[in-house]
Coordinates of C-alpha atoms in Angstrom, one line a residue:
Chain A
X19 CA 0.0 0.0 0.0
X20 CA 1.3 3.5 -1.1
X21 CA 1.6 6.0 2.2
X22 CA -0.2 8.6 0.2
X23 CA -2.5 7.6 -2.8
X24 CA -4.5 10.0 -4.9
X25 CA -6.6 9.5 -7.8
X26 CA -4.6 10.0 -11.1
X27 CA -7.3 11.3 -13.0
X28 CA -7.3 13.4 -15.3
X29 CA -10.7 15.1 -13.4
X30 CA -12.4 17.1 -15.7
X31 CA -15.1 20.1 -14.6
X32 CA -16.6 22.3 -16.6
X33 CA -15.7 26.2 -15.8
X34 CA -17.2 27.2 -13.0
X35 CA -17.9 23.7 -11.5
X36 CA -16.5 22.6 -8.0
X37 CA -13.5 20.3 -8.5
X38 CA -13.3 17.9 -5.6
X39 CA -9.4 16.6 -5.1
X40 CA -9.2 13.9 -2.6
X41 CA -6.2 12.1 -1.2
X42 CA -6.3 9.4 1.6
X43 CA -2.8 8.4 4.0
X44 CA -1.7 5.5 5.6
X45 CA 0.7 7.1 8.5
X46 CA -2.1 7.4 11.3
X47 CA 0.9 9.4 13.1
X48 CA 0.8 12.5 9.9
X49 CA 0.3 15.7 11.4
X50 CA 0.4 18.3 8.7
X51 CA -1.0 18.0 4.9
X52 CA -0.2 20.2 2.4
X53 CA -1.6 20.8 -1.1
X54 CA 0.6 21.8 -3.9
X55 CA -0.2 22.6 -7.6
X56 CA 2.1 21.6 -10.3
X57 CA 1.7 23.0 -14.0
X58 CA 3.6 20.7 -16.6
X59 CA 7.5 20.8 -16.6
X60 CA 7.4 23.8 -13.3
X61 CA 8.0 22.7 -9.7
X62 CA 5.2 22.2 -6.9
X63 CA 3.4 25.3 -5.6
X64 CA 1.8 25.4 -2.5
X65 CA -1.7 26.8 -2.2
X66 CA -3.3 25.2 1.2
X67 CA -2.3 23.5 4.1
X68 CA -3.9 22.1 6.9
X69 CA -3.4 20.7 10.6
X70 CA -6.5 20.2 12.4
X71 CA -10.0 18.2 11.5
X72 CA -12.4 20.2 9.4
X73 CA -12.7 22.6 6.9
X74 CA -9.9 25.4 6.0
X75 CA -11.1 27.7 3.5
X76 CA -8.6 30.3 1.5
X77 CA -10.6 32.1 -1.5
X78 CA -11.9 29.8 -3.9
X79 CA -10.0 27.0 -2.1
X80 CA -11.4 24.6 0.7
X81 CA -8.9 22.1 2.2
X82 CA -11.0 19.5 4.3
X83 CA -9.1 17.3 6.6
X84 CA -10.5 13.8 8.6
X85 CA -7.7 12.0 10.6
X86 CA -10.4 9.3 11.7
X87 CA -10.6 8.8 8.1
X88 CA -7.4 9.8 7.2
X89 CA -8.6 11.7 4.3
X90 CA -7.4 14.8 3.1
X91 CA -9.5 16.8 -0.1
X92 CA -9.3 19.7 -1.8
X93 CA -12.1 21.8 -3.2
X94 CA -11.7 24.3 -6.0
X95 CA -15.1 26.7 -6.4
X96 CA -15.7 28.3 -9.2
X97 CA -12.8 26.2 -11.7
X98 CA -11.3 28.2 -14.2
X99 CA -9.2 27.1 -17.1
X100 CA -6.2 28.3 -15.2
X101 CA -6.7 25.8 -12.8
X102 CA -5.9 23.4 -15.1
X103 CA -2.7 21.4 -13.5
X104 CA -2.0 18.1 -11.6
X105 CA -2.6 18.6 -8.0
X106 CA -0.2 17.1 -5.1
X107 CA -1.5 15.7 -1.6
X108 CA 1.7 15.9 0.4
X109 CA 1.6 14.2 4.3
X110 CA 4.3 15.5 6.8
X111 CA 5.7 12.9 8.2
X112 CA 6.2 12.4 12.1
X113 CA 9.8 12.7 13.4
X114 CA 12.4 15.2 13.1
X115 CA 12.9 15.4 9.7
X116 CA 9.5 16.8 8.7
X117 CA 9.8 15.5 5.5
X118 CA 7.1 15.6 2.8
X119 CA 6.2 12.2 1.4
X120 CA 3.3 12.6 -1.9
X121 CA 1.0 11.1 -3.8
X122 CA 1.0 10.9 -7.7
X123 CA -0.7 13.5 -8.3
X124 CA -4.2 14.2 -9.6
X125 CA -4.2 15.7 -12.9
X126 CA -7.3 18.5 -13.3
X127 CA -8.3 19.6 -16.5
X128 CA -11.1 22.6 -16.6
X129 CA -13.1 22.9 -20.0
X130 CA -14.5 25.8 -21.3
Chain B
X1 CA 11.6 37.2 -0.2
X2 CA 13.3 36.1 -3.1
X3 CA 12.4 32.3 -3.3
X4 CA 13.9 29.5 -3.8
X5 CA 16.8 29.7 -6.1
X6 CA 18.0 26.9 -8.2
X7 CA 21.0 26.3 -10.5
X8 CA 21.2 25.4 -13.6
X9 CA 17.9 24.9 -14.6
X10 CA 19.0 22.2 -17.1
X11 CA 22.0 20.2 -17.4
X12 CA 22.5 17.8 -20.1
X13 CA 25.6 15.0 -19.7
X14 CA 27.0 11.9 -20.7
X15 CA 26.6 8.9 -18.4
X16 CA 29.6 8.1 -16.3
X17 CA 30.0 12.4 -15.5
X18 CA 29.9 14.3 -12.1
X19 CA 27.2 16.7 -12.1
X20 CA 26.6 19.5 -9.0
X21 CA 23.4 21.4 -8.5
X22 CA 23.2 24.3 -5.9
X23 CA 20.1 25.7 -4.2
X24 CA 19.5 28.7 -2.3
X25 CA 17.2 28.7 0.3
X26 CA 14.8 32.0 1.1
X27 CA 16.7 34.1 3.5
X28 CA 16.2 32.7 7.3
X29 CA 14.8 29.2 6.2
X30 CA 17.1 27.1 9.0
X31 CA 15.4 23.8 7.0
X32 CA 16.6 22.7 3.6
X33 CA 15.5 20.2 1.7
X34 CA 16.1 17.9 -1.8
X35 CA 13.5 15.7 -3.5
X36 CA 13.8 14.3 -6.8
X37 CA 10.9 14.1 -9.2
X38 CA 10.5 11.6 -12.1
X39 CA 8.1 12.0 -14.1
X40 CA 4.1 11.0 -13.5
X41 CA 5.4 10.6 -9.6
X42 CA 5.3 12.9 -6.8
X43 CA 8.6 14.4 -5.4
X44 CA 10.4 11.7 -3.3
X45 CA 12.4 13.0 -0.5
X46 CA 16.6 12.9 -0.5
X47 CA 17.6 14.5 2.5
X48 CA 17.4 17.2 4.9
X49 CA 19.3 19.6 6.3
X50 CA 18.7 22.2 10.0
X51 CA 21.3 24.7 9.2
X52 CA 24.3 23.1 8.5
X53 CA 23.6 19.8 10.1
X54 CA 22.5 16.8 7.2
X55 CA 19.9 15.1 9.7
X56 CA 18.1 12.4 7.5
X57 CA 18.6 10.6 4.2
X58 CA 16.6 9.1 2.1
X59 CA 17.4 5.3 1.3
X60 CA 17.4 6.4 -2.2
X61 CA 20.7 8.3 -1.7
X62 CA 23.0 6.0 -3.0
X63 CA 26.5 6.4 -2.0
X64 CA 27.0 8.3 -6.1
X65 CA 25.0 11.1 -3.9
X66 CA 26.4 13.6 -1.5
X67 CA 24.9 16.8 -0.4
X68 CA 26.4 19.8 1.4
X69 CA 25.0 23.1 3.2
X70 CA 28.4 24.7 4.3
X71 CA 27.5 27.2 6.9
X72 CA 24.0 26.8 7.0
X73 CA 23.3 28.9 3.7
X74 CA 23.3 27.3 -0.4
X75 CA 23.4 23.7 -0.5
X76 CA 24.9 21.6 -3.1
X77 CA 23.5 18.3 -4.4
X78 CA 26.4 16.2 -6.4
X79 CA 25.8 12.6 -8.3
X80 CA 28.8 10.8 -9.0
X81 CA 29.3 8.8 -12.5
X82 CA 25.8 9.5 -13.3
X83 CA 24.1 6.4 -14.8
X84 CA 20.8 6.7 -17.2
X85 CA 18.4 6.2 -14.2
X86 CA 19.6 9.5 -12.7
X87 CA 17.6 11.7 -15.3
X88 CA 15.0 13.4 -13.1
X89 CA 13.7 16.9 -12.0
X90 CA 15.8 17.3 -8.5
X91 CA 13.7 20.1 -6.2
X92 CA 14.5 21.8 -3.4
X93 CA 12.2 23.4 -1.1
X94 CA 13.3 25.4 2.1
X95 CA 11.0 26.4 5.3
X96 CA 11.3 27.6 9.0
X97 CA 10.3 25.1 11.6
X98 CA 6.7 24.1 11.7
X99 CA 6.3 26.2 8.3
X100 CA 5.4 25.1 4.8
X101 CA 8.6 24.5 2.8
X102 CA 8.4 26.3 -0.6
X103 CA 10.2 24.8 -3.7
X104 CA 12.8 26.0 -6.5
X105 CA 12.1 25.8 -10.0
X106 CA 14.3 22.9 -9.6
X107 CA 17.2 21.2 -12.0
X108 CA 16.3 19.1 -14.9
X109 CA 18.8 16.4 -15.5
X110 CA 18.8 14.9 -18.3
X111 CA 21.2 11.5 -18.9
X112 CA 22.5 10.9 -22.6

């Protein structure tokens, strides 16, 4: 079993539809999740992270986090075109090193 | 806040060559870190560095790798008699503790 597995699409919405990203983790131990967007051949971008169980929102993005679960989504509102890009779930692992260990990747494709 | 900085952005060799990639963290990141990216996969962690101290790597770090952060500031990244497998993207992302850690454009290597 991979420690981080994600969908690897692609997901396609329609502009202006809700793209729902979701990511699950094996390491009950995780603490911190991250999000980070990756346009072909440029590096990961981060654009939510999360700690606690629930919902953090920032603009058109909603990072949802269940440890019970251990489930980690992402929600885009609104998708634009610009959106378009394969999305990273990235689980911080316990220990000292706080090293990032990710899934594939989720490639998201928004359609006019 | 000037990023992550990453040189070169490409480097093209023959198999069997030393190669040496630097990075420069955002000013005040104590945490350094390298990943290495092929491609359809999520980055895969290398190793770590807390200022100057190298505190974890990655089984994948064959002994062809070595990494360096003299006095706690650029790090370098050097593969020994680089074989074919070696071609990847090779990120590295910086942070403070208990912060995000942002990522360089990263270095393309390609293998010929």
């Amino acid at each position: 079993q991979k420690e981080v597995e994600q969908n690897s699409g692609p997901l396609s919405v329609p502009e202006g539809a809700i793209a729902s990203l979701n990511c699950t983790y094996s390491d009950r131990g995780s603490q911190s999740f991250f999000w980070y967007r990756q346009y072909s051949g440029k590096s990961p971008e981060l654009i939510m992270f999360i700690y606690s169980n629930g919902d953090k929102e920032d603009g058109r993005f909603t990072a949802q986090l269940n440890k019970a679960s251990q489930y980690v989504s992402l929600l885009i509102r609104d998708s634009q075109p610009s959106d378009s890009a394969t999305y990273l779930c990235a689980v911080e692992n316990t220990g000292t090193a706080s090293k990032l260990t990710f899934g594939t990747g989720t490639r998201l494709q928004v359609t006019l | 806040d000037t990023g992550v900085s990453q040189n070169p952005r490409h480097k093209i060799t023959k198999r069997g060559q030393n190669v040496t990639f630097r990075c420069d963290p955002i000013s005040e990141h104590n945490r350094l870190y390298w990943y290495r990216q092929t491609l359809g996969q999520g980055p895969e962690f290398l190793t770590y560095f807390q200022n100057e101290a190298q505190l974890e790597k990655s089984r994948l770090l064959s002994d062809r790798f070595s990494a360096e952060r003299p006095k706690g500031s650029f790090s370098t990244l050097e593969i020994q008699r680089t074989e074919q497998g070696d071609s990847a993207m090779y990120l590295c992302a910086s942070s403070l503790q208990r912060q995000p850690q942002h990522f360089g454009d990263g270095t393309r290597l390609s293998i010929l």
